[in-house]
PDB file of C-alpha atoms and ligand atoms in Angstrom:
ATOM      1  CA  MET W   1      -8.919 -20.502  -8.540  1.00 45.00           C
ATOM      2  CA  ASP W   2      -7.434 -18.408 -11.351  1.00 56.00           C
ATOM      3  CA  ASP W   3      -4.720 -16.572  -9.559  1.00 70.00           C
ATOM      4  CA  THR W   4      -4.096 -14.217 -12.627  1.00 81.00           C
ATOM      5  CA  PRO W   5      -4.101 -10.732 -11.348  1.00 87.00           C
ATOM      6  CA  LEU W   6      -6.679  -8.453 -12.905  1.00 96.00           C
ATOM      7  CA  VAL W   7      -4.976  -5.339 -14.692  1.00 97.00           C
ATOM      8  CA  PHE W   8      -6.892  -2.179 -15.386  1.00 98.00           C
ATOM      9  CA  VAL W   9      -5.246   0.552 -17.718  1.00 98.00           C
ATOM     10  CA  SER W  10      -6.323   4.166 -17.547  1.00 98.00           C
ATOM     11  CA  VAL W  11      -5.321   7.044 -19.705  1.00 98.00           C
ATOM     12  CA  ASP W  12      -3.211   8.727 -16.945  1.00 98.00           C
ATOM     13  CA  ASN W  13      -2.737   9.197 -13.325  1.00 97.00           C
ATOM     14  CA  GLN W  14      -5.843  11.199 -12.752  1.00 98.00           C
ATOM     15  CA  SER W  15      -7.933   8.537 -14.451  1.00 98.00           C
ATOM     16  CA  VAL W  16      -6.191   5.765 -12.529  1.00 98.00           C
ATOM     17  CA  ALA W  17      -7.123   7.682  -9.427  1.00 98.00           C
ATOM     18  CA  GLU W  18     -10.703   8.425 -10.436  1.00 98.00           C
ATOM     19  CA  ASN W  19     -11.347   4.842 -11.550  1.00 98.00           C
ATOM     20  CA  PHE W  20      -9.876   3.391  -8.434  1.00 98.00           C
ATOM     21  CA  ALA W  21     -11.737   5.577  -6.291  1.00 98.00           C
ATOM     22  CA  GLU W  22     -14.978   4.364  -7.914  1.00 98.00           C
ATOM     23  CA  TRP W  23     -13.713   0.673  -7.446  1.00 98.00           C
ATOM     24  CA  PHE W  24     -13.004   1.548  -3.835  1.00 98.00           C
ATOM     25  CA  LYS W  25     -16.485   3.012  -3.285  1.00 98.00           C
ATOM     26  CA  THR W  26     -18.035  -0.343  -4.466  1.00 98.00           C
ATOM     27  CA  TRP W  27     -15.593  -2.562  -2.742  1.00 98.00           C
ATOM     28  CA  SER W  28     -15.818  -0.764   0.585  1.00 98.00           C
ATOM     29  CA  ASN W  29     -19.642  -0.736   0.669  1.00 98.00           C
ATOM     30  CA  LYS W  30     -19.666  -4.456   0.014  1.00 98.00           C
ATOM     31  CA  GLN W  31     -17.450  -5.187   3.167  1.00 98.00           C
ATOM     32  CA  SER W  32     -19.912  -6.848   5.817  1.00 96.00           C
ATOM     33  CA  GLY W  33     -17.532  -6.575   8.662  1.00 94.00           C
ATOM     34  CA  ALA W  34     -17.815  -4.004  11.441  1.00 96.00           C
ATOM     35  CA  ARG W  35     -14.229  -2.886  10.713  1.00 98.00           C
ATOM     36  CA  ILE W  36     -12.320  -2.480   7.416  1.00 98.00           C
ATOM     37  CA  THR W  37      -8.541  -2.497   7.834  1.00 98.00           C
ATOM     38  CA  ILE W  38      -6.593  -0.828   5.009  1.00 99.00           C
ATOM     39  CA  ALA W  39      -2.899  -0.187   4.558  1.00 99.00           C
ATOM     40  CA  LEU W  40      -2.190   2.869   2.243  1.00 98.00           C
ATOM     41  CA  SER W  41       0.912   3.355   0.100  1.00 98.00           C
ATOM     42  CA  GLY W  42       3.048   6.375   0.303  1.00 97.00           C
ATOM     43  CA  GLY W  43       5.027   8.412  -2.229  1.00 95.00           C
ATOM     44  CA  SER W  44       3.553  10.558  -4.930  1.00 96.00           C
ATOM     45  CA  THR W  45       1.171   8.300  -6.918  1.00 96.00           C
ATOM     46  CA  PRO W  46      -1.602   8.093  -4.236  1.00 98.00           C
ATOM     47  CA  LYS W  47      -1.740  11.810  -3.817  1.00 98.00           C
ATOM     48  CA  VAL W  48      -4.321  12.251  -6.789  1.00 98.00           C
ATOM     49  CA  LEU W  49      -6.242   9.230  -5.299  1.00 98.00           C
ATOM     50  CA  PHE W  50      -6.491  10.896  -1.826  1.00 98.00           C
ATOM     51  CA  GLN W  51      -7.629  14.174  -3.342  1.00 98.00           C
ATOM     52  CA  ALA W  52     -10.277  12.503  -5.516  1.00 98.00           C
ATOM     53  CA  LEU W  53     -11.675  10.513  -2.515  1.00 98.00           C
ATOM     54  CA  ALA W  54     -11.786  13.683  -0.421  1.00 98.00           C
ATOM     55  CA  GLU W  55     -13.401  15.916  -3.059  1.00 98.00           C
ATOM     56  CA  LYS W  56     -15.837  13.422  -4.645  1.00 97.00           C
ATOM     57  CA  TYR W  57     -16.353  10.391  -2.411  1.00 97.00           C
ATOM     58  CA  ALA W  58     -16.580  11.988   1.146  1.00 96.00           C
ATOM     59  CA  GLU W  59     -20.175  10.994   1.647  1.00 97.00           C
ATOM     60  CA  ASP W  60     -20.149   7.710  -0.442  1.00 97.00           C
ATOM     61  CA  ILE W  61     -17.694   5.558   1.562  1.00 98.00           C
ATOM     62  CA  PRO W  62     -18.203   3.940   5.103  1.00 98.00           C
ATOM     63  CA  TRP W  63     -15.370   5.818   6.678  1.00 98.00           C
ATOM     64  CA  HIS W  64     -16.790   5.003  10.107  1.00 98.00           C
ATOM     65  CA  LYS W  65     -15.738   1.406   9.614  1.00 98.00           C
ATOM     66  CA  ILE W  66     -12.293   2.005   8.233  1.00 98.00           C
ATOM     67  CA  HIS W  67      -9.014   1.795  10.072  1.00 98.00           C
ATOM     68  CA  PHE W  68      -6.220   3.200   8.161  1.00 99.00           C
ATOM     69  CA  PHE W  69      -2.540   1.826   8.420  1.00 99.00           C
ATOM     70  CA  TRP W  70       0.438   2.291   6.047  1.00 98.00           C
ATOM     71  CA  GLY W  71       2.472  -0.321   3.977  1.00 98.00           C
ATOM     72  CA  ASP W  72       5.400   1.769   4.872  1.00 98.00           C
ATOM     73  CA  GLU W  73       6.458   5.063   6.593  1.00 98.00           C
ATOM     74  CA  ARG W  74       9.605   6.969   6.524  1.00 98.00           C
ATOM     75  CA  CYS W  75      11.255   7.333   9.981  1.00 98.00           C
ATOM     76  CA  VAL W  76      10.790  11.056  10.282  1.00 98.00           C
ATOM     77  CA  ALA W  77       8.524  13.286  12.295  1.00 98.00           C
ATOM     78  CA  PRO W  78       4.591  13.132  11.238  1.00 98.00           C
ATOM     79  CA  THR W  79       5.155  16.882  10.475  1.00 98.00           C
ATOM     80  CA  HIS W  80       8.009  16.117   8.112  1.00 98.00           C
ATOM     81  CA  ASP W  81       7.478  16.601   4.441  1.00 98.00           C
ATOM     82  CA  ASP W  82       8.687  13.043   3.742  1.00 98.00           C
ATOM     83  CA  SER W  83       6.185  11.678   5.964  1.00 98.00           C
ATOM     84  CA  ASN W  84       3.495   9.491   4.233  1.00 98.00           C
ATOM     85  CA  TYR W  85       1.238  10.063   7.231  1.00 98.00           C
ATOM     86  CA  LYS W  86       1.622  13.805   6.830  1.00 98.00           C
ATOM     87  CA  MET W  87       0.734  13.521   3.047  1.00 98.00           C
ATOM     88  CA  THR W  88      -2.282  11.439   3.749  1.00 98.00           C
ATOM     89  CA  LYS W  89      -3.435  13.608   6.733  1.00 98.00           C
ATOM     90  CA  THR W  90      -3.282  16.657   4.415  1.00 98.00           C
ATOM     91  CA  LEU W  91      -4.935  15.320   1.356  1.00 98.00           C
ATOM     92  CA  LEU W  92      -7.514  12.852   2.829  1.00 98.00           C
ATOM     93  CA  LEU W  93      -7.789  12.525   6.643  1.00 98.00           C
ATOM     94  CA  ASP W  94      -8.312  16.330   7.483  1.00 98.00           C
ATOM     95  CA  PRO W  95     -10.564  17.058   4.563  1.00 98.00           C
ATOM     96  CA  ILE W  96     -12.890  14.339   5.395  1.00 98.00           C
ATOM     97  CA  ASN W  97     -12.596  14.829   9.245  1.00 98.00           C
ATOM     98  CA  PHE W  98     -11.383  11.175   9.539  1.00 98.00           C
ATOM     99  CA  PRO W  99     -11.554   9.885  13.095  1.00 98.00           C
ATOM    100  CA  GLU W 100      -8.126  10.041  14.729  1.00 98.00           C
ATOM    101  CA  ASN W 101      -8.855   6.899  16.702  1.00 98.00           C
ATOM    102  CA  GLN W 102      -8.991   4.990  13.435  1.00 98.00           C
ATOM    103  CA  VAL W 103      -5.583   6.141  12.234  1.00 98.00           C
ATOM    104  CA  HIS W 104      -2.597   3.941  13.233  1.00 98.00           C
ATOM    105  CA  ARG W 105       0.630   5.473  12.069  1.00 98.00           C
ATOM    106  CA  VAL W 106       4.092   4.410  12.309  1.00 98.00           C
ATOM    107  CA  LYS W 107       5.827   6.704  15.049  1.00 98.00           C
ATOM    108  CA  GLY W 108       8.558   7.800  12.517  1.00 98.00           C
ATOM    109  CA  GLU W 109       9.813  10.364  15.241  1.00 98.00           C
ATOM    110  CA  ILE W 110      11.101   7.625  17.648  1.00 98.00           C
ATOM    111  CA  ASP W 111      13.809   4.884  17.294  1.00 98.00           C
ATOM    112  CA  PRO W 112      13.042   2.773  14.158  1.00 98.00           C
ATOM    113  CA  GLU W 113      13.232  -0.474  15.945  1.00 98.00           C
ATOM    114  CA  VAL W 114      11.006   0.819  18.709  1.00 98.00           C
ATOM    115  CA  ALA W 115       8.626   2.238  16.055  1.00 98.00           C
ATOM    116  CA  ALA W 116       8.525  -1.318  14.290  1.00 98.00           C
ATOM    117  CA  GLU W 117       7.676  -2.860  17.705  1.00 98.00           C
ATOM    118  CA  ASP W 118       4.943  -0.379  18.404  1.00 98.00           C
ATOM    119  CA  TYR W 119       3.420  -0.539  14.960  1.00 98.00           C
ATOM    120  CA  GLU W 120       3.480  -4.432  15.116  1.00 98.00           C
ATOM    121  CA  ARG W 121       1.463  -4.137  18.289  1.00 98.00           C
ATOM    122  CA  GLN W 122      -1.060  -1.787  16.759  1.00 98.00           C
ATOM    123  CA  ILE W 123      -1.429  -4.196  13.861  1.00 98.00           C
ATOM    124  CA  ARG W 124      -2.043  -7.350  16.231  1.00 98.00           C
ATOM    125  CA  LEU W 125      -4.455  -5.280  18.205  1.00 98.00           C
ATOM    126  CA  HIS W 126      -6.621  -4.163  15.402  1.00 98.00           C
ATOM    127  CA  LEU W 127      -6.412  -6.913  12.639  1.00 98.00           C
ATOM    128  CA  GLU W 128      -7.939 -10.278  12.385  1.00 97.00           C
ATOM    129  CA  GLU W 129      -5.516 -13.083  11.708  1.00 97.00           C
ATOM    130  CA  LYS W 130      -5.553 -15.718   8.777  1.00 97.00           C
ATOM    131  CA  GLU W 131      -3.272 -18.615   9.231  1.00 96.00           C
ATOM    132  CA  ALA W 132      -1.551 -16.972  12.228  1.00 96.00           C
ATOM    133  CA  TRP W 133      -0.739 -13.780  10.388  1.00 98.00           C
ATOM    134  CA  PRO W 134      -2.594 -10.267  10.451  1.00 98.00           C
ATOM    135  CA  ALA W 135      -4.785 -10.077   7.376  1.00 98.00           C
ATOM    136  CA  PHE W 136      -5.476  -6.664   6.067  1.00 98.00           C
ATOM    137  CA  ASP W 137      -8.875  -6.315   4.101  1.00 98.00           C
ATOM    138  CA  LEU W 138      -6.971  -4.169   1.632  1.00 98.00           C
ATOM    139  CA  ILE W 139      -3.401  -3.031   1.102  1.00 98.00           C
ATOM    140  CA  ILE W 140      -2.691  -0.394  -1.492  1.00 98.00           C
ATOM    141  CA  LEU W 141       0.738  -0.545  -2.910  1.00 98.00           C
ATOM    142  CA  GLY W 142       2.933   1.518  -5.260  1.00 98.00           C
ATOM    143  CA  MET W 143       6.151   0.321  -6.938  1.00 98.00           C
ATOM    144  CA  GLY W 144       9.354   2.132  -7.438  1.00 98.00           C
ATOM    145  CA  SER W 145      11.200   2.405 -10.711  1.00 98.00           C
ATOM    146  CA  ASP W 146      13.569  -0.151  -9.310  1.00 98.00           C
ATOM    147  CA  GLY W 147      10.740  -2.620  -8.574  1.00 98.00           C
ATOM    148  CA  HIS W 148      10.549  -2.126  -4.946  1.00 98.00           C
ATOM    149  CA  THR W 149       7.191  -1.882  -3.007  1.00 98.00           C
ATOM    150  CA  ALA W 150       6.252  -0.564   0.443  1.00 98.00           C
ATOM    151  CA  SER W 151       9.796  -0.307   1.691  1.00 98.00           C
ATOM    152  CA  ILE W 152      11.130  -3.583   0.520  1.00 98.00           C
ATOM    153  CA  PHE W 153      13.848  -2.741  -1.874  1.00 98.00           C
ATOM    154  CA  PRO W 154      15.852  -5.078  -4.104  1.00 98.00           C
ATOM    155  CA  HIS W 155      18.865  -5.152  -1.780  1.00 98.00           C
ATOM    156  CA  GLN W 156      16.715  -6.243   1.041  1.00 98.00           C
ATOM    157  CA  MET W 157      14.853  -9.321  -0.461  1.00 98.00           C
ATOM    158  CA  GLU W 158      15.072 -10.945   2.883  1.00 98.00           C
ATOM    159  CA  LEU W 159      12.130  -8.639   4.082  1.00 98.00           C
ATOM    160  CA  LEU W 160       9.885 -10.782   1.801  1.00 98.00           C
ATOM    161  CA  GLU W 161      10.412 -13.804   3.897  1.00 98.00           C
ATOM    162  CA  SER W 162      10.721 -12.191   7.300  1.00 98.00           C
ATOM    163  CA  ASP W 163       9.107 -13.753  10.514  1.00 98.00           C
ATOM    164  CA  ARG W 164       8.262 -10.336  11.644  1.00 98.00           C
ATOM    165  CA  ILE W 165       5.157  -8.344  10.726  1.00 98.00           C
ATOM    166  CA  CYS W 166       7.016  -5.238   9.998  1.00 98.00           C
ATOM    167  CA  ALA W 167      10.577  -4.416   9.978  1.00 98.00           C
ATOM    168  CA  VAL W 168      13.085  -1.530   9.741  1.00 98.00           C
ATOM    169  CA  ALA W 169      14.261  -1.169   6.030  1.00 98.00           C
ATOM    170  CA  THR W 170      16.804   1.279   4.475  1.00 98.00           C
ATOM    171  CA  HIS W 171      16.461   3.289   1.334  1.00 98.00           C
ATOM    172  CA  PRO W 172      19.267   2.198  -0.945  1.00 98.00           C
ATOM    173  CA  ASP W 173      20.232   5.621  -2.142  1.00 98.00           C
ATOM    174  CA  SER W 174      19.432   8.016   0.661  1.00 98.00           C
ATOM    175  CA  GLY W 175      20.020   5.499   3.657  1.00 98.00           C
ATOM    176  CA  GLN W 176      16.800   6.791   5.170  1.00 98.00           C
ATOM    177  CA  LYS W 177      15.391   4.464   7.581  1.00 98.00           C
ATOM    178  CA  ARG W 178      11.888   3.167   6.970  1.00 98.00           C
ATOM    179  CA  VAL W 179       9.385   0.787   8.737  1.00 98.00           C
ATOM    180  CA  SER W 180       7.839  -1.505   6.264  1.00 98.00           C
ATOM    181  CA  LEU W 181       5.071  -4.297   6.354  1.00 98.00           C
ATOM    182  CA  THR W 182       6.938  -7.536   5.384  1.00 98.00           C
ATOM    183  CA  GLY W 183       6.192 -10.030   2.465  1.00 98.00           C
ATOM    184  CA  LYS W 184       4.242 -12.347   4.522  1.00 98.00           C
ATOM    185  CA  VAL W 185       1.760  -9.746   5.765  1.00 98.00           C
ATOM    186  CA  LEU W 186       1.530  -8.239   2.254  1.00 98.00           C
ATOM    187  CA  ASN W 187       0.553 -11.624   0.915  1.00 98.00           C
ATOM    188  CA  ASN W 188      -1.818 -12.353   3.594  1.00 98.00           C
ATOM    189  CA  ALA W 189      -4.203  -9.651   2.604  1.00 98.00           C
ATOM    190  CA  HIS W 190      -7.670 -10.285   1.370  1.00 98.00           C
ATOM    191  CA  GLN W 191      -7.145  -7.770  -1.535  1.00 98.00           C
ATOM    192  CA  VAL W 192      -3.925  -6.098  -2.786  1.00 98.00           C
ATOM    193  CA  CYS W 193      -4.106  -3.424  -5.269  1.00 98.00           C
ATOM    194  CA  PHE W 194      -1.052  -1.775  -6.938  1.00 98.00           C
ATOM    195  CA  LEU W 195      -1.406   1.787  -8.370  1.00 98.00           C
ATOM    196  CA  VAL W 196       1.471   2.294 -10.708  1.00 98.00           C
ATOM    197  CA  THR W 197       1.806   5.019 -13.092  1.00 98.00           C
ATOM    198  CA  GLY W 198       4.229   6.908 -15.287  1.00 98.00           C
ATOM    199  CA  ASP W 199       6.841   6.202 -17.968  1.00 98.00           C
ATOM    200  CA  SER W 200       9.478   5.437 -15.480  1.00 98.00           C
ATOM    201  CA  LYS W 201       7.831   2.240 -14.372  1.00 98.00           C
ATOM    202  CA  LYS W 202       7.328   0.701 -17.719  1.00 98.00           C
ATOM    203  CA  GLU W 203      10.339  -1.488 -17.976  1.00 98.00           C
ATOM    204  CA  LYS W 204       9.469  -3.138 -14.543  1.00 98.00           C
ATOM    205  CA  ILE W 205       5.807  -3.559 -15.572  1.00 98.00           C
ATOM    206  CA  VAL W 206       6.710  -5.379 -18.699  1.00 98.00           C
ATOM    207  CA  GLU W 207       9.276  -7.513 -16.870  1.00 98.00           C
ATOM    208  CA  ILE W 208       7.025  -8.440 -14.223  1.00 98.00           C
ATOM    209  CA  PHE W 209       3.925  -9.190 -16.219  1.00 97.00           C
ATOM    210  CA  ASN W 210       5.707 -11.359 -18.886  1.00 97.00           C
ATOM    211  CA  GLU W 211       8.277 -12.754 -16.310  1.00 97.00           C
ATOM    212  CA  GLN W 212      11.162 -11.779 -18.281  1.00 98.00           C
ATOM    213  CA  GLY W 213      14.525 -10.112 -17.591  1.00 98.00           C
ATOM    214  CA  GLN W 214      15.246  -9.557 -13.950  1.00 98.00           C
ATOM    215  CA  TYR W 215      11.747  -9.899 -12.784  1.00 98.00           C
ATOM    216  CA  GLN W 216      12.579 -12.167  -9.955  1.00 98.00           C
ATOM    217  CA  ALA W 217      14.951  -9.427  -8.520  1.00 98.00           C
ATOM    218  CA  TYR W 218      11.967  -7.098  -7.964  1.00 98.00           C
ATOM    219  CA  PRO W 219      10.168  -7.339  -4.539  1.00 98.00           C
ATOM    220  CA  ALA W 220       6.866  -6.185  -6.367  1.00 98.00           C
ATOM    221  CA  PHE W 221       7.071  -9.326  -8.324  1.00 98.00           C
ATOM    222  CA  HIS W 222       6.783 -11.342  -5.332  1.00 98.00           C
ATOM    223  CA  ILE W 223       3.540  -9.832  -3.981  1.00 98.00           C
ATOM    224  CA  ARG W 224       0.980 -12.368  -4.860  1.00 97.00           C
ATOM    225  CA  PRO W 225      -1.623 -12.788  -2.103  1.00 97.00           C
ATOM    226  CA  VAL W 226      -1.838 -16.419  -0.892  1.00 96.00           C
ATOM    227  CA  HIS W 227      -5.501 -16.403  -0.438  1.00 95.00           C
ATOM    228  CA  GLY W 228      -6.557 -12.884  -1.562  1.00 96.00           C
ATOM    229  CA  ALA W 229      -7.056 -11.137  -4.721  1.00 97.00           C
ATOM    230  CA  LEU W 230      -4.562  -9.093  -6.735  1.00 98.00           C
ATOM    231  CA  SER W 231      -5.088  -6.234  -9.086  1.00 98.00           C
ATOM    232  CA  TRP W 232      -2.997  -3.771 -10.889  1.00 98.00           C
ATOM    233  CA  HIS W 233      -4.249  -0.316 -11.770  1.00 98.00           C
ATOM    234  CA  ILE W 234      -1.869   1.359 -14.194  1.00 98.00           C
ATOM    235  CA  ASP W 235      -1.866   4.141 -16.806  1.00 98.00           C
ATOM    236  CA  LYS W 236      -0.952   4.053 -20.472  1.00 98.00           C
ATOM    237  CA  ALA W 237       2.668   5.455 -19.731  1.00 98.00           C
ATOM    238  CA  ALA W 238       3.332   2.425 -17.369  1.00 98.00           C
ATOM    239  CA  ALA W 239       1.662  -0.002 -19.717  1.00 98.00           C
ATOM    240  CA  ALA W 240       3.507   1.447 -22.833  1.00 98.00           C
ATOM    241  CA  LEU W 241       5.741  -1.795 -23.382  1.00 98.00           C
ATOM    242  CA  LEU W 242       2.785  -4.364 -22.827  1.00 97.00           C
ATOM    243  CA  LYS W 243       1.584  -5.818 -26.031  1.00 91.00           C
TER     244      LYS W 243
HETATM  245  C1  LIG B 301       7.069   5.084  -0.153  1.00 59.62           C
HETATM  246  C2  LIG B 301       5.989   4.326  -0.775  1.00 59.62           C
HETATM  247  C3  LIG B 301       6.764   3.526  -1.927  1.00 59.62           C
HETATM  248  C4  LIG B 301       6.139   3.932  -3.135  1.00 59.62           C
HETATM  249  C5  LIG B 301       6.996   3.883  -4.216  1.00 59.62           C
HETATM  250  C6  LIG B 301       6.513   4.472  -5.559  1.00 59.62           C
HETATM  251  O1  LIG B 301       6.992   5.372   1.098  1.00 59.62           O
HETATM  252  O2  LIG B 301       7.769   5.745  -0.988  1.00 59.62           O
HETATM  253  O3  LIG B 301       5.304   3.452  -0.097  1.00 59.62           O
HETATM  254  O4  LIG B 301       6.625   2.091  -1.877  1.00 59.62           O
HETATM  255  O5  LIG B 301       4.809   3.406  -3.398  1.00 59.62           O
HETATM  256  O6  LIG B 301       8.210   4.320  -4.080  1.00 59.62           O
HETATM  257  O7  LIG B 301       6.508   5.845  -5.280  1.00 59.62           O
HETATM  258  P1  LIG B 301       5.762   6.929  -6.304  1.00 59.62           P
HETATM  259  O8  LIG B 301       4.450   6.692  -6.176  1.00 59.62           O
HETATM  260  O9  LIG B 301       6.212   8.376  -5.774  1.00 59.62           O
HETATM  261  O10 LIG B 301       6.423   6.585  -7.696  1.00 59.62           O
END
């Protein structure tokens, strides 16, 4: 099987979001199972996607089958402005009246290790396994300008090989604690989609895509699903250095 990732380049962040939303509508309606498990990314890139889904696709997607998780979460209260859950709730979950019992958040308000154990229990309870690891149907990821993804940062590459489903990570600059899915879970998904936009990502994109420079030092490079499909959804600014 050709494991070359698919790459979709759109004009800007808004068009990446709209094109991905259209892809997501098609993909979600093709899922035959009774439950679709999805881990969402945080940060700023997905905000436009969540708004597009809420405003234009509220009636077109089988939300009743979907269970939302996050690829990572900041260890803050769910009402805190840093919370990926709060951002998603505001921009997507509340506008579409998404069922609360299908939302599985990291309890950022409690001790990080306890939150990681709780999140692992939620994942084991709701996900099918593939080769003894939980297998998300879809994981949406972002990438930082340092090449991190989820909350696996370059200074914690060991999280790519961790034997845990999720683990406590630390932001290299702020020291903020995060709970992140680990590399083996990310690479066990049936479908992984990176959404990466903006000029600040262009160096890492060209190094990762061309396997040049320090590409092996970037966690995002190491996300290549073992059995699943990988696609990158980027804008022209992030693709600026690609030939
Ligand atoms: C987070 C994200 C993180 C994010 C990247 C890119 O919690 O911050 O999950 O992995 O996807 O940092 O962030 P931007 O989309 O803001 O560039």
